[in-house]
Each structure stands twice: as C-alpha cells, then as structure tokens.
Tab-separated table of C-alpha atoms in Angstrom:
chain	number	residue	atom	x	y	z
E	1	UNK	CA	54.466	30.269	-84.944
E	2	UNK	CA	51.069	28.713	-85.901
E	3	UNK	CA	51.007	25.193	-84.579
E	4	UNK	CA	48.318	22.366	-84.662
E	5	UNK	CA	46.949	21.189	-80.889
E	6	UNK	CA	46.019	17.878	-82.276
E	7	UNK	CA	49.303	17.500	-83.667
E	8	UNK	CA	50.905	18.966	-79.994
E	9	UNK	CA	48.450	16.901	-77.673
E	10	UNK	CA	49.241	13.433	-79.885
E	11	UNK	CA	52.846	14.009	-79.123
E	12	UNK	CA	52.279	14.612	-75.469
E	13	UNK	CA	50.185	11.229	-75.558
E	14	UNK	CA	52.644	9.439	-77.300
E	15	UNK	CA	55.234	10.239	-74.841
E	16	UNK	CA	53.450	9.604	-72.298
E	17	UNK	CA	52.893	6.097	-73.389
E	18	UNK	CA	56.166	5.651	-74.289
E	19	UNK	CA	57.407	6.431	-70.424
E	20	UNK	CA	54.990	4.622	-69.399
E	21	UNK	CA	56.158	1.458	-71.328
E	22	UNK	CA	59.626	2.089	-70.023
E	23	UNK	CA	58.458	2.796	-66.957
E	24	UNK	CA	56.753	-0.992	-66.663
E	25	UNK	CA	59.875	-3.002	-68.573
E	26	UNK	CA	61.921	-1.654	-65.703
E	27	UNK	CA	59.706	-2.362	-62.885
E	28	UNK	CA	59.144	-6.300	-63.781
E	29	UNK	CA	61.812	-8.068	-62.219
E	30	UNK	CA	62.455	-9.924	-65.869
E	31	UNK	CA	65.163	-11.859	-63.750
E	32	UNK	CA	62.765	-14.490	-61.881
E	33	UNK	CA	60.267	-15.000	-64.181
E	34	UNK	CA	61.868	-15.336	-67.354
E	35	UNK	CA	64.516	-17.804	-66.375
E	36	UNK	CA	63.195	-20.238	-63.840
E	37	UNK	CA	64.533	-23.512	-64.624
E	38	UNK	CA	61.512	-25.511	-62.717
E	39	UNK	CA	58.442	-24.723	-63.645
E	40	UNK	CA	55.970	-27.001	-60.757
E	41	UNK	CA	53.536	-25.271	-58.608
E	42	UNK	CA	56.104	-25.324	-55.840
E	43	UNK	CA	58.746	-23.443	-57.323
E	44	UNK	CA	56.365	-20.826	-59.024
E	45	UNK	CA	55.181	-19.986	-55.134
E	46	UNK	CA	58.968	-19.958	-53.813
E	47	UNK	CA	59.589	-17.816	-56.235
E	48	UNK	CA	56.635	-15.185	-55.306
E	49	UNK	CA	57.252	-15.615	-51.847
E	50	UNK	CA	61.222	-14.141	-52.820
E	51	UNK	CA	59.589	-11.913	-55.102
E	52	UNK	CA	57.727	-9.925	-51.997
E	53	UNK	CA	60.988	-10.598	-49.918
E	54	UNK	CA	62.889	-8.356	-52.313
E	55	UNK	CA	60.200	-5.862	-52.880
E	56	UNK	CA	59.896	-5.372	-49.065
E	57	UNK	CA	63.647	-5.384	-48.704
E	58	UNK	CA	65.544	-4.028	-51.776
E	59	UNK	CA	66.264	-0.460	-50.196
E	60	UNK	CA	67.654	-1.926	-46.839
E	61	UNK	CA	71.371	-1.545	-47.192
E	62	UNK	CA	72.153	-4.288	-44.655
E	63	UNK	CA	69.407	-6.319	-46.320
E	64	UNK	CA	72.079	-9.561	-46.756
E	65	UNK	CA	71.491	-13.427	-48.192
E	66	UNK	CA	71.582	-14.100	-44.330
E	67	UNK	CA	68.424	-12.000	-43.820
E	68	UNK	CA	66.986	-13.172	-46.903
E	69	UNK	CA	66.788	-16.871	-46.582
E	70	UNK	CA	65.622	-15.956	-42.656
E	71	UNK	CA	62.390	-13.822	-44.578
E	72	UNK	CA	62.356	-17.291	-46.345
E	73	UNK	CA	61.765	-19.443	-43.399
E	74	UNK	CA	65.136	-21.690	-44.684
E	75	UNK	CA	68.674	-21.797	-43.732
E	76	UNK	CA	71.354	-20.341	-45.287
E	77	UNK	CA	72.862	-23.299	-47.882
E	78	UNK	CA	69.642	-24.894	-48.448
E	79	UNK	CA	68.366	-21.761	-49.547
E	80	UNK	CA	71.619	-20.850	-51.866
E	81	UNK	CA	70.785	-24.566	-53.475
E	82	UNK	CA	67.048	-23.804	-53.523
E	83	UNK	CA	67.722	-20.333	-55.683
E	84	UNK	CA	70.242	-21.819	-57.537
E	85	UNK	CA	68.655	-24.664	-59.120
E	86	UNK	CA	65.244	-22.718	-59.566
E	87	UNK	CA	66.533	-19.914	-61.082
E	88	UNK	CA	70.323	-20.520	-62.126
E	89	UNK	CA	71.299	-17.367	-59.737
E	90	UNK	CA	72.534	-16.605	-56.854
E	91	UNK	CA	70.719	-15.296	-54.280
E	92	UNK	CA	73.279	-12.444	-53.949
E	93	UNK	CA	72.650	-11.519	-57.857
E	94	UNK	CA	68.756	-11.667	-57.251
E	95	UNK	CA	68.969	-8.688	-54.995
E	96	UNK	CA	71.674	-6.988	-57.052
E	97	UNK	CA	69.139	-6.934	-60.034
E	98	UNK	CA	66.572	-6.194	-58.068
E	99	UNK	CA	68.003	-3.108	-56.866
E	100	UNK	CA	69.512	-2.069	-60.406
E	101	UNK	CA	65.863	-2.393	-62.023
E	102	UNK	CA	64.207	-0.483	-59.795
E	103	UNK	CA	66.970	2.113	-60.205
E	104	UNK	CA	66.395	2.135	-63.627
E	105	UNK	CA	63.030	2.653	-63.200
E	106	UNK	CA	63.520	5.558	-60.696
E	107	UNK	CA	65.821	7.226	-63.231
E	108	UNK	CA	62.687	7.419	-65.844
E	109	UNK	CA	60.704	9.772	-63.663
E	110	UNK	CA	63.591	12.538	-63.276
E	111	UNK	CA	62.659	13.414	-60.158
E	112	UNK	CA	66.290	12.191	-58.402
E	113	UNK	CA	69.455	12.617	-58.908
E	114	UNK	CA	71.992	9.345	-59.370
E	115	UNK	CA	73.231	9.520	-55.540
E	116	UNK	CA	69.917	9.863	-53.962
E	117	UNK	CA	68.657	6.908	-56.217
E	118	UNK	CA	71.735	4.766	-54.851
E	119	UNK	CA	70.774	5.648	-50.943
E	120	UNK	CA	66.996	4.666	-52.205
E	121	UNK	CA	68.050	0.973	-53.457
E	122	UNK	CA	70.183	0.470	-50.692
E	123	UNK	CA	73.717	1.388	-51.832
E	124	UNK	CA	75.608	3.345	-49.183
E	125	UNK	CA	78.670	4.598	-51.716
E	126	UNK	CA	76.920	5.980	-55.164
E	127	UNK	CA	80.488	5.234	-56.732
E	128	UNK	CA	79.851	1.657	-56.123
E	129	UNK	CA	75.907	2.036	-57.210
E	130	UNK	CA	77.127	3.274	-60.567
E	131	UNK	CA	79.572	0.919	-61.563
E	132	UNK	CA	77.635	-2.431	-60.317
E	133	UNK	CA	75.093	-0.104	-62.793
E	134	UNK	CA	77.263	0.198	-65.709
E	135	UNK	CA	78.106	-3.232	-65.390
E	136	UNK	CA	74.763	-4.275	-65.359
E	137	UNK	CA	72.827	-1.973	-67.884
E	138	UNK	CA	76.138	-1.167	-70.484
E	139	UNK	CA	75.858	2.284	-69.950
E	140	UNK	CA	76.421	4.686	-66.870
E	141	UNK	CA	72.860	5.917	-64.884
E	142	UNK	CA	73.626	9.193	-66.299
E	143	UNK	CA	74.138	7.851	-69.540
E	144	UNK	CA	70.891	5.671	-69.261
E	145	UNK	CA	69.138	8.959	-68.130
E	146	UNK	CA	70.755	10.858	-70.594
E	147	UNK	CA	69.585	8.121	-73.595
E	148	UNK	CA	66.263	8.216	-72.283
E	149	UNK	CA	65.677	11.992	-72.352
E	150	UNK	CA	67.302	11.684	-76.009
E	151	UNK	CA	64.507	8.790	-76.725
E	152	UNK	CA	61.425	10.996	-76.294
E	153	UNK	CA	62.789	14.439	-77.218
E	154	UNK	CA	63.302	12.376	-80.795
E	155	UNK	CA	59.629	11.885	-81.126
C-alpha cells in the first residue's frame, strides 16, 4: 500500500520520545526526593549520599539495612531514625522501591524477560520479585510490560 515517510518517520519519533519519557519517570527514584520531610542542607546531602548507596547496591541480593547504614558511616538504629524522620520510610522500603523502579525501567527496553530482571535487582525467587511488584506498581511485570507495548502500538 502507498504510505507517507513523513507520516511513518513522525510516528517512529514520537515513540521514541514517548519510551524515552517512560524510560526517565522510572529511572528517578521519585521516592527520596519527592517526600523528604526536612528540607536543610544536611538532609538534602544524606539523602544523596543514600541515593549513590542504593544505586551502587540495588542488585546485591544480600545488600541488607545492616550493610546499608555501614555504606552510611552510622549504626544501625540511628540510621533507621535518621531515614525515618527525613523521609517518612524505612530504610528497608527505600531499597524495595529502589529495586522495583529500576525494574520497571528494565521492563521498558524488552530486552529481558521478568526472571532475569528479578536476578538483576537482586531478588533470588522471581515469584517473590513479582508479587512485592504487583503490590507495588497495581499490576503484574507482565502486565506492566504488556500495558506498555499496548501504549505505543496505540499511537
């Protein structure tokens, strides 16, 4: 069938823009910097100081709130309070997330199946990975992958 290429290469653009957007909502952890209760000069370095802690640590399954308040230089229930009161979390849900949204983000490229993206944020059982997932994100990764592949075949 006849077809127009700058009707064909817009598309392509638009999609690609579109994943791209995804692609970057996903990657921000939204988590730390959205609701930080404290907002001094402090805090805001604590908190990218535990930012890099995650991003260096997110796919270690043994990575635990022990090691992470060690990477943070502070013991164990000072570092609990610390979180806590900056960001209203628990240290234990900051890696969670962590882990979920960079799933999520791995999902939009296609390239990996669910499992393999559970072993690649640190979850030994992919059962486990997909319902601390659904739990998380409202819908299944296959479902998320699935809506996602629906969202730019629309367009």
């Amino acid at each position: 069938k006849p077809f127009s290429i700058k009707f064909l290469s817009s598309v392509v653009i638009n999609l690609i823009q579109q994943r791209e957007a995804l692609k970057e909502k996903y990657s921000k952890n939204s988590l730390l910097s959205t609701t930080l209760l404290s907002n001094t000069d402090a805090d805001k370095n604590f908190i990218d100081s535990i930012e890099k802690i995650l991003d260096k640590n997110y796919a270690d399954s043994s990575f635990s709130v022990d090691q992470f308040a060690s990477s943070a230089q502070l013991r164990r229930t000072l570092f609990y309070k610390k979180i806590k009161g900056i960001t209203g979390n628990t240290p234990n849900n900051l890696i969670k997330t962590k882990r979920l949204n960079k799933a999520a983000e791995l999902l939009l490229t296609e390239n990996y199946n669910v499992s393999e993206i559970a072993y690649m944020v640190g979850y030994d059982d992919p059962f486990y990975f997909s319902k601390l997932f659904k739990t998380h994100f409202k819908c299944s990764p296959s479902e998320f992958k699935e809506h996602i592949k629906t969202e730019f075949s629309k367009e």
